[in-house]
Coordinates of C-alpha atoms and ligand atoms in Angstrom, one line a residue:
M528 CA -2.7 -2.4 4.8
N529 CA 0.3 -3.5 2.7
L530 CA 2.0 -6.8 3.6
H531 CA 5.6 -8.0 3.2
E532 CA 6.3 -10.7 0.7
Y533 CA 6.8 -13.3 3.5
Q534 CA 3.4 -12.4 5.0
G535 CA 1.6 -12.6 1.7
K536 CA 3.2 -16.0 1.0
K537 CA 2.0 -17.2 4.5
I538 CA -1.6 -16.4 3.5
L539 CA -1.2 -18.2 0.2
A540 CA 0.4 -21.2 1.8
E541 CA -2.4 -21.4 4.4
H542 CA -4.9 -21.7 1.5
G543 CA -3.0 -24.4 -0.3
V544 CA -1.4 -22.2 -2.9
N545 CA 2.1 -23.5 -3.9
V546 CA 4.8 -21.0 -2.9
Q547 CA 8.6 -20.9 -2.9
R548 CA 9.4 -22.0 0.6
G549 CA 11.3 -19.8 3.0
Y550 CA 11.8 -18.2 6.4
V551 CA 12.2 -14.7 7.5
I552 CA 15.0 -13.5 9.8
S553 CA 16.1 -10.2 11.3
D554 CA 19.3 -11.4 12.9
K555 CA 22.1 -12.7 10.6
N556 CA 23.1 -15.2 13.3
D557 CA 20.0 -17.2 12.5
T558 CA 21.1 -17.8 8.9
L559 CA 22.6 -21.3 9.2
D560 CA 19.7 -22.6 11.3
I561 CA 17.2 -21.5 8.6
A562 CA 19.4 -22.8 5.8
N563 CA 19.6 -26.3 7.4
K564 CA 15.9 -26.3 8.0
L565 CA 15.3 -25.5 4.3
I566 CA 17.8 -28.2 3.2
K567 CA 15.9 -30.7 5.2
E568 CA 12.5 -29.7 4.0
T569 CA 13.1 -29.0 0.4
G570 CA 16.4 -30.6 -0.5
T571 CA 17.6 -27.3 -1.9
G572 CA 21.4 -26.6 -2.2
W573 CA 21.1 -23.0 -3.4
F574 CA 19.3 -20.2 -1.7
V575 CA 17.7 -16.9 -2.5
V576 CA 18.0 -13.9 -0.1
K577 CA 15.2 -11.4 -0.4
A578 CA 15.0 -8.0 1.3
Q579 CA 11.6 -7.5 2.9
I580 CA 10.5 -3.9 2.3
H581 CA 7.2 -2.4 1.1
A582 CA 8.4 -1.7 -2.4
G583 CA 8.8 -3.7 -5.6
G584 CA 11.7 -3.8 -8.0
R585 CA 13.9 -5.2 -5.3
G586 CA 15.7 -7.5 -7.8
K587 CA 16.9 -4.6 -9.9
G588 CA 18.1 -2.7 -6.8
G589 CA 20.2 -5.6 -5.5
G590 CA 17.8 -6.7 -2.9
V591 CA 17.3 -10.3 -4.3
K592 CA 20.4 -12.5 -4.6
L593 CA 21.1 -16.1 -5.3
A594 CA 23.6 -17.9 -3.0
K595 CA 25.2 -21.1 -4.2
S596 CA 26.8 -22.1 -0.9
L597 CA 26.3 -21.6 2.8
N598 CA 29.3 -19.4 3.0
E599 CA 28.0 -17.2 0.2
L600 CA 24.6 -17.2 1.8
E601 CA 26.0 -15.8 5.1
N602 CA 27.9 -13.1 3.2
I603 CA 24.8 -12.0 1.2
V604 CA 22.6 -12.0 4.3
S605 CA 25.0 -9.7 6.2
D606 CA 25.2 -7.4 3.1
I607 CA 21.5 -7.1 2.6
L608 CA 20.3 -6.9 6.3
G609 CA 20.7 -3.3 7.4
M610 CA 21.3 -1.8 3.9
Y611 CA 19.3 1.1 2.5
L612 CA 17.8 -0.5 -0.6
V613 CA 17.1 1.7 -3.5
T614 CA 14.6 0.4 -6.1
P615 CA 12.6 2.1 -8.9
Q616 CA 9.8 2.2 -6.4
T617 CA 11.6 3.8 -3.4
S618 CA 12.9 7.4 -2.9
K619 CA 16.5 8.0 -3.8
D620 CA 17.5 7.4 -0.1
G621 CA 16.0 3.9 -0.2
K622 CA 14.5 1.9 2.5
L623 CA 16.2 0.3 5.5
V624 CA 16.1 -3.5 5.3
N625 CA 15.2 -4.9 8.7
Q626 CA 14.3 -8.4 7.6
V627 CA 15.3 -10.8 4.9
L628 CA 13.5 -13.8 3.6
I629 CA 15.7 -16.8 2.9
T630 CA 14.1 -19.2 0.4
E631 CA 14.9 -22.3 -1.5
D632 CA 16.1 -21.9 -5.1
V633 CA 13.3 -22.9 -7.4
Y634 CA 15.0 -22.1 -10.8
Y635 CA 16.8 -25.4 -10.8
P636 CA 17.6 -27.0 -14.2
G637 CA 15.6 -29.9 -15.5
E638 CA 13.6 -31.2 -18.4
S639 CA 12.3 -27.8 -19.5
E640 CA 13.4 -24.2 -18.9
P641 CA 11.8 -22.5 -15.9
E642 CA 9.1 -20.0 -17.2
E643 CA 7.8 -16.8 -15.5
F644 CA 4.2 -15.5 -15.7
Y645 CA 2.4 -12.6 -14.2
V646 CA -0.9 -13.0 -12.3
S647 CA -2.8 -10.4 -10.2
I648 CA -6.2 -10.2 -8.7
L649 CA -7.9 -6.9 -7.9
L650 CA -11.3 -5.3 -7.7
N651 CA -12.6 -3.9 -11.0
R652 CA -14.6 -1.0 -9.8
V653 CA -16.1 -0.4 -13.3
T654 CA -17.7 -3.9 -13.5
G655 CA -18.1 -4.4 -9.8
K656 CA -16.3 -7.7 -10.1
N657 CA -13.0 -9.2 -9.1
M658 CA -10.6 -9.2 -12.0
I659 CA -7.8 -11.6 -12.7
M660 CA -5.1 -9.9 -14.8
Y661 CA -2.4 -12.2 -16.3
S662 CA 0.4 -12.3 -18.8
T663 CA 3.0 -14.5 -20.3
E664 CA 5.5 -11.6 -19.6
G665 CA 6.3 -12.5 -16.0
G666 CA 9.2 -11.2 -13.9
M667 CA 9.1 -7.8 -15.6
D668 CA 7.7 -4.5 -14.6
I669 CA 4.0 -4.9 -15.7
E670 CA 3.6 -1.2 -16.4
S671 CA 6.1 -1.4 -19.2
V672 CA 4.4 -4.6 -20.6
A673 CA 1.1 -2.6 -20.6
E674 CA 2.9 0.3 -22.4
N675 CA 4.8 -1.7 -25.0
T676 CA 2.9 -4.9 -25.6
P677 CA -0.6 -4.5 -24.2
E678 CA -1.9 -7.4 -26.3
L679 CA 0.1 -9.7 -24.0
I680 CA -2.0 -8.8 -21.0
F681 CA -5.3 -10.7 -20.5
Y682 CA -8.2 -10.0 -18.2
E683 CA -10.8 -12.3 -16.7
D684 CA -13.7 -10.9 -14.6
V685 CA -15.0 -13.1 -11.8
D686 CA -18.4 -12.6 -10.4
P687 CA -17.9 -12.3 -6.6
L688 CA -21.2 -14.1 -5.9
I689 CA -20.5 -17.1 -8.1
G690 CA -16.8 -17.3 -7.6
I691 CA -14.2 -18.6 -10.1
L692 CA -15.6 -21.2 -12.5
P693 CA -13.5 -24.2 -13.8
F694 CA -13.7 -23.0 -17.4
Q695 CA -12.2 -19.6 -16.4
A696 CA -9.2 -21.3 -14.7
R697 CA -8.7 -23.5 -17.8
K698 CA -9.0 -20.4 -20.1
I699 CA -6.2 -18.7 -18.2
A700 CA -3.9 -21.8 -18.3
F701 CA -4.6 -22.1 -22.0
N702 CA -3.9 -18.4 -22.8
L703 CA -0.6 -18.7 -20.9
G704 CA 0.4 -21.4 -23.4
L705 CA 0.5 -24.3 -21.0
S706 CA -0.3 -28.0 -21.6
G707 CA -0.1 -31.3 -19.9
K708 CA 0.8 -31.4 -16.2
A709 CA 1.6 -27.6 -16.1
F710 CA -1.8 -26.8 -17.5
K711 CA -3.5 -28.8 -14.7
E712 CA -1.2 -27.3 -12.1
M713 CA -2.0 -23.8 -13.3
T714 CA -5.8 -24.3 -13.1
K715 CA -5.4 -25.5 -9.5
F716 CA -3.1 -22.6 -8.7
I717 CA -5.5 -20.0 -10.1
T718 CA -8.5 -21.5 -8.3
L719 CA -6.8 -21.6 -4.9
L720 CA -5.3 -18.2 -5.4
Y721 CA -8.7 -16.7 -6.1
K722 CA -10.1 -18.4 -3.0
S723 CA -7.3 -17.1 -0.9
Y724 CA -7.8 -13.5 -2.2
V725 CA -11.5 -13.7 -1.2
S726 CA -11.1 -15.3 2.2
S727 CA -8.3 -12.9 3.3
D728 CA -10.5 -9.9 2.2
S729 CA -7.6 -8.6 0.1
S730 CA -7.9 -5.7 -2.4
L731 CA -4.8 -6.7 -4.3
F732 CA -2.8 -9.8 -5.0
E733 CA 0.1 -9.4 -7.4
I734 CA 2.1 -12.5 -8.0
N735 CA 5.1 -11.6 -10.2
P736 CA 6.5 -14.0 -11.1
V737 CA 4.4 -17.1 -11.0
L738 CA 6.9 -19.8 -11.9
K739 CA 6.6 -22.9 -14.0
T740 CA 9.5 -24.9 -12.6
S741 CA 11.7 -27.2 -14.8
D742 CA 9.6 -30.1 -13.6
E743 CA 6.3 -28.5 -14.4
K744 CA 5.2 -27.3 -10.9
I745 CA 3.5 -23.9 -10.7
M746 CA 4.3 -21.7 -7.7
A747 CA 4.3 -18.1 -6.4
V748 CA 7.8 -16.8 -6.3
D749 CA 6.8 -13.2 -5.2
A750 CA 3.7 -12.0 -3.4
K751 CA 2.5 -8.4 -3.1
V752 CA -0.7 -8.4 -1.0
T753 CA -2.8 -5.5 0.1
L754 CA -5.5 -6.2 2.7
D755 CA -8.7 -4.2 2.6
D756 CA -8.5 -1.9 5.7
N757 CA -12.3 -2.0 6.1
S758 CA -12.2 -5.8 6.7
L759 CA -9.4 -5.8 9.2
F760 CA -11.9 -5.9 12.1
R761 CA -12.7 -9.5 11.2
H762 CA -9.1 -10.6 10.7
K763 CA -7.5 -10.2 14.1
E764 CA -4.9 -12.7 13.0
Y765 CA -3.4 -10.0 10.7
E766 CA -3.4 -7.2 13.2
S767 CA 0.1 -7.8 14.5
W768 CA 1.4 -7.9 10.9
R769 CA 1.2 -4.2 10.5
D770 CA 4.8 -2.9 10.1
L771 CA 4.8 0.6 11.6
K772 CA 8.4 1.1 10.3
E773 CA 7.0 1.1 6.8
E774 CA 4.3 3.6 7.5
N775 CA 4.2 7.4 7.5
P776 CA 4.8 8.5 11.2
V777 CA 2.2 11.4 10.9
E778 CA -0.4 9.0 9.6
I779 CA 0.2 6.6 12.5
E780 CA -0.2 9.5 15.0
A781 CA -3.4 10.6 13.3
R782 CA -4.8 7.1 13.4
A783 CA -4.1 6.9 17.1
V784 CA -6.2 10.0 17.8
G785 CA -9.0 8.9 15.4
L786 CA -8.2 11.4 12.6
N787 CA -8.4 10.4 9.0
Y788 CA -5.1 11.8 7.6
V789 CA -3.3 11.0 4.4
D790 CA 0.0 12.7 3.7
L791 CA 0.4 14.3 0.2
D792 CA 3.2 16.3 -1.5
G793 CA 1.7 19.8 -1.8
N794 CA 1.9 23.1 0.1
V795 CA -1.6 23.8 1.3
G796 CA -2.7 22.0 4.4
C797 CA -6.4 21.2 4.7
M798 CA -8.6 20.5 7.6
V799 CA -12.2 19.6 6.7
N800 CA -15.1 17.8 8.1
G801 CA -16.4 15.0 6.0
A802 CA -14.6 12.9 3.4
G803 CA -16.6 14.3 0.4
L804 CA -16.0 17.9 1.4
A805 CA -12.4 17.1 1.9
M806 CA -12.1 15.8 -1.6
A807 CA -13.9 18.8 -3.0
T808 CA -11.6 21.1 -1.0
M809 CA -8.5 19.4 -2.5
D810 CA -10.0 20.0 -6.0
L811 CA -10.6 23.7 -5.0
I812 CA -7.0 24.1 -3.9
K813 CA -5.7 22.6 -7.2
Q814 CA -7.9 24.8 -9.3
S815 CA -6.7 27.9 -7.5
G816 CA -3.0 27.0 -8.3
G817 CA -2.0 25.3 -5.0
E818 CA -1.3 21.7 -4.2
P819 CA -2.9 20.0 -1.3
A820 CA -0.4 18.9 1.4
N821 CA -2.8 16.4 2.9
F822 CA -6.2 14.9 3.1
L823 CA -7.7 15.4 6.6
D824 CA -11.2 14.6 7.7
V825 CA -11.6 15.8 11.3
G826 CA -15.1 14.2 11.6
G827 CA -18.2 15.7 13.1
T828 CA -16.9 17.2 16.3
A829 CA -14.5 20.0 15.4
D830 CA -13.9 21.3 19.0
A831 CA -10.9 23.2 20.2
K832 CA -9.0 20.1 21.3
R833 CA -9.5 18.3 18.0
V834 CA -8.8 21.4 15.9
E835 CA -5.5 21.9 17.9
T836 CA -4.5 18.2 17.3
A837 CA -5.3 18.6 13.6
F838 CA -3.2 21.8 13.4
R839 CA -0.3 20.2 15.1
L840 CA -0.4 17.3 12.7
I841 CA -0.6 19.5 9.6
L842 CA 2.3 21.7 10.8
K843 CA 4.6 18.7 11.1
D844 CA 4.8 19.0 7.3
E845 CA 7.5 21.6 6.5
N846 CA 6.1 22.1 3.0
V847 CA 2.9 23.6 4.2
K848 CA 2.7 27.3 3.4
A849 CA -0.9 27.9 4.3
I850 CA -3.8 26.0 5.9
L851 CA -7.3 26.0 4.6
V852 CA -10.0 25.1 7.1
N853 CA -13.3 24.2 5.4
I854 CA -16.0 23.2 7.8
F855 CA -19.7 22.7 7.2
G856 CA -21.7 23.5 10.3
G857 CA -24.6 21.1 10.2
I858 CA -24.5 19.2 13.5
V859 CA -21.7 21.3 14.9
R860 CA -22.4 25.1 15.0
C861 CA -20.0 27.3 13.0
D862 CA -19.5 29.7 15.9
R863 CA -18.3 26.9 18.1
V864 CA -15.8 25.8 15.5
A865 CA -14.6 29.4 15.0
Q866 CA -14.1 29.7 18.8
G867 CA -12.3 26.3 18.7
I868 CA -9.9 27.6 16.0
V869 CA -9.2 30.8 18.0
D870 CA -8.6 28.8 21.2
A871 CA -6.3 26.4 19.4
Y872 CA -4.4 29.3 18.0
N873 CA -4.1 30.8 21.5
N874 CA -2.9 27.6 23.0
M875 CA -0.3 27.0 20.3
G876 CA 1.2 30.5 20.6
D877 CA 3.8 31.2 18.0
T878 CA 4.1 27.7 16.7
I879 CA 1.7 28.8 13.9
N880 CA 3.6 31.1 11.6
I881 CA 1.7 30.6 8.4
P882 CA -1.7 32.1 7.3
I883 CA -4.9 30.2 8.0
I884 CA -7.9 30.6 5.8
V885 CA -11.2 29.6 7.4
R886 CA -14.4 28.9 5.5
L887 CA -17.3 28.1 7.7
Q888 CA -20.6 27.6 6.1
G889 CA -23.9 26.5 7.7
T890 CA -25.5 27.2 11.1
N891 CA -24.3 30.6 12.6
A892 CA -21.8 31.2 9.8
E893 CA -22.1 35.0 10.1
I894 CA -21.4 34.9 13.8
A895 CA -18.4 32.6 13.1
K896 CA -17.1 35.1 10.5
D897 CA -17.2 37.9 13.1
I898 CA -15.2 35.8 15.6
I899 CA -12.6 35.0 13.0
D900 CA -12.4 38.6 11.7
N901 CA -11.9 40.1 15.2
C902 CA -9.5 37.5 16.7
G903 CA -6.4 39.5 15.9
F904 CA -4.4 36.5 14.5
K905 CA -3.3 35.7 11.0
V906 CA -6.6 34.0 10.3
Y907 CA -8.7 35.0 7.3
S908 CA -12.3 34.3 6.9
A909 CA -14.1 33.4 3.7
I910 CA -17.7 32.3 3.4
E911 CA -17.9 31.5 -0.3
F912 CA -15.8 28.7 -1.9
Q913 CA -14.5 31.2 -4.4
E914 CA -13.3 33.7 -1.7
A915 CA -11.4 30.9 -0.1
A916 CA -9.8 30.0 -3.5
D917 CA -8.8 33.6 -4.2
K918 CA -7.2 33.9 -0.7
I919 CA -5.1 30.8 -1.4
Q920 CA -3.9 32.2 -4.7
E921 CA -3.0 35.4 -2.9
L922 CA -1.2 33.8 -0.1
V923 CA 0.6 30.8 -1.6
Ligands
GDP407 P1 11.0 -8.0 -7.0 O1 12.2 -7.6 -7.8 O2 10.8 -7.0 -5.9 O3 9.8 -8.1 -7.8 O4 11.3 -9.4 -6.3 P2 11.0 -10.9 -6.8 O5 10.5 -11.7 -5.7 O6 10.0 -10.9 -8.0 O7 12.4 -11.4 -7.3 C1 13.1 -10.9 -8.3 C2 13.7 -11.9 -9.3 O8 14.5 -12.8 -8.6 C3 12.6 -12.8 -9.9 O9 12.0 -12.2 -11.0 C4 13.5 -14.0 -10.3 O10 14.0 -13.8 -11.6 C5 14.6 -14.0 -9.3 N1 14.4 -15.1 -8.4 C6 13.5 -15.3 -7.4 N2 13.5 -16.5 -6.8 C7 14.5 -17.1 -7.4 C8 15.1 -18.4 -7.3 O11 14.7 -19.3 -6.5 N3 16.2 -18.7 -8.1 C9 16.7 -17.9 -9.0 N4 17.7 -18.2 -9.7 N5 16.1 -16.6 -9.2 C10 15.1 -16.3 -8.4
MN408 MN1 8.4 -9.5 -8.3

């Protein structure tokens, strides 16, 4: 589950990580109240307005703006709230901004220049450890840093059973070129950030930029946080944070009926039982020249009702030119699944106007093939993987 910047910063702040202070609003009439609160709490005179959408690169798209007076602040808030923000990470239509975060300005002048760094924490699946990735090149798109100056990105693996050790935090502060007060602040920042990542069960923290202020404080200016969906059951406190406006409507519908559905860009819809077989089926579609339109694991019970629900979900995608059903009959008998498909087809009448290729393998596969071959609909049977692949090539 992806979080908005303001939600990510809330998690950080709760764990003692220094963040740029701010409040989120969805009604522009609340602007002055928030501004006055920030003035009281932080002493700031300038403010930053930040669009809250699930996409990065907001600064480049005009979704992050500095206001140097209350009047300017009100104008910027009413410009950004309700706009369709286009960034390098959104589609060309952009994303509707429903909320903005109003923060204190933390790039104030002082003894030294403010400095931006990059810090992220993620799971390194190769080593089975948490990895802290960091760079002196903060505030920029990290993909281009990796492309052009990979030597400026550092990595530190942290053993999840031991946790972050003091020497690791010091090494990071040292490699970022810090000394004195900023060095100490950075070691504290990294240690708390790591603890916050672990106790929120996150799979990604990306803080870009981490700022060294002109008076040597270290703080998170941005926060991209992804919570591990598998851990959400033990974090009821984050349940209400899910922003359905940011999620794919078909995926939301699928989740509600207990189907595992992920929307993709291709033209062949798939309906499969078991995540492993679903992945193999997607490979098969690609190898035969098609592109999968979705990942869909219907689970163990592929009865008529469930098959029908799955068909309806798949057909919402206008790009779908054919559907490949690939079911292994282990616990569920193939003939029952075949009957389920025929019943679903019957119920749905002429809403299905694309070919369906059905591969049923396992218990009673031959009987199932007979049912499919004799049903009189545009449903094609295939028993071997290769037959299914050839049919896709022929039809798409
Ligand atoms: P992103 O563009 O979506 O990654 O959004 P960020 O939260 O990273 O903000 C973009 C940029 O806005 C940062 O890299 C900063 O340069 C700038 N910015 C953020 N906060 C402040 C602030 O308090 N004062 C000033 N002057 N600039 C800021
Ligand atoms: Mn950023």
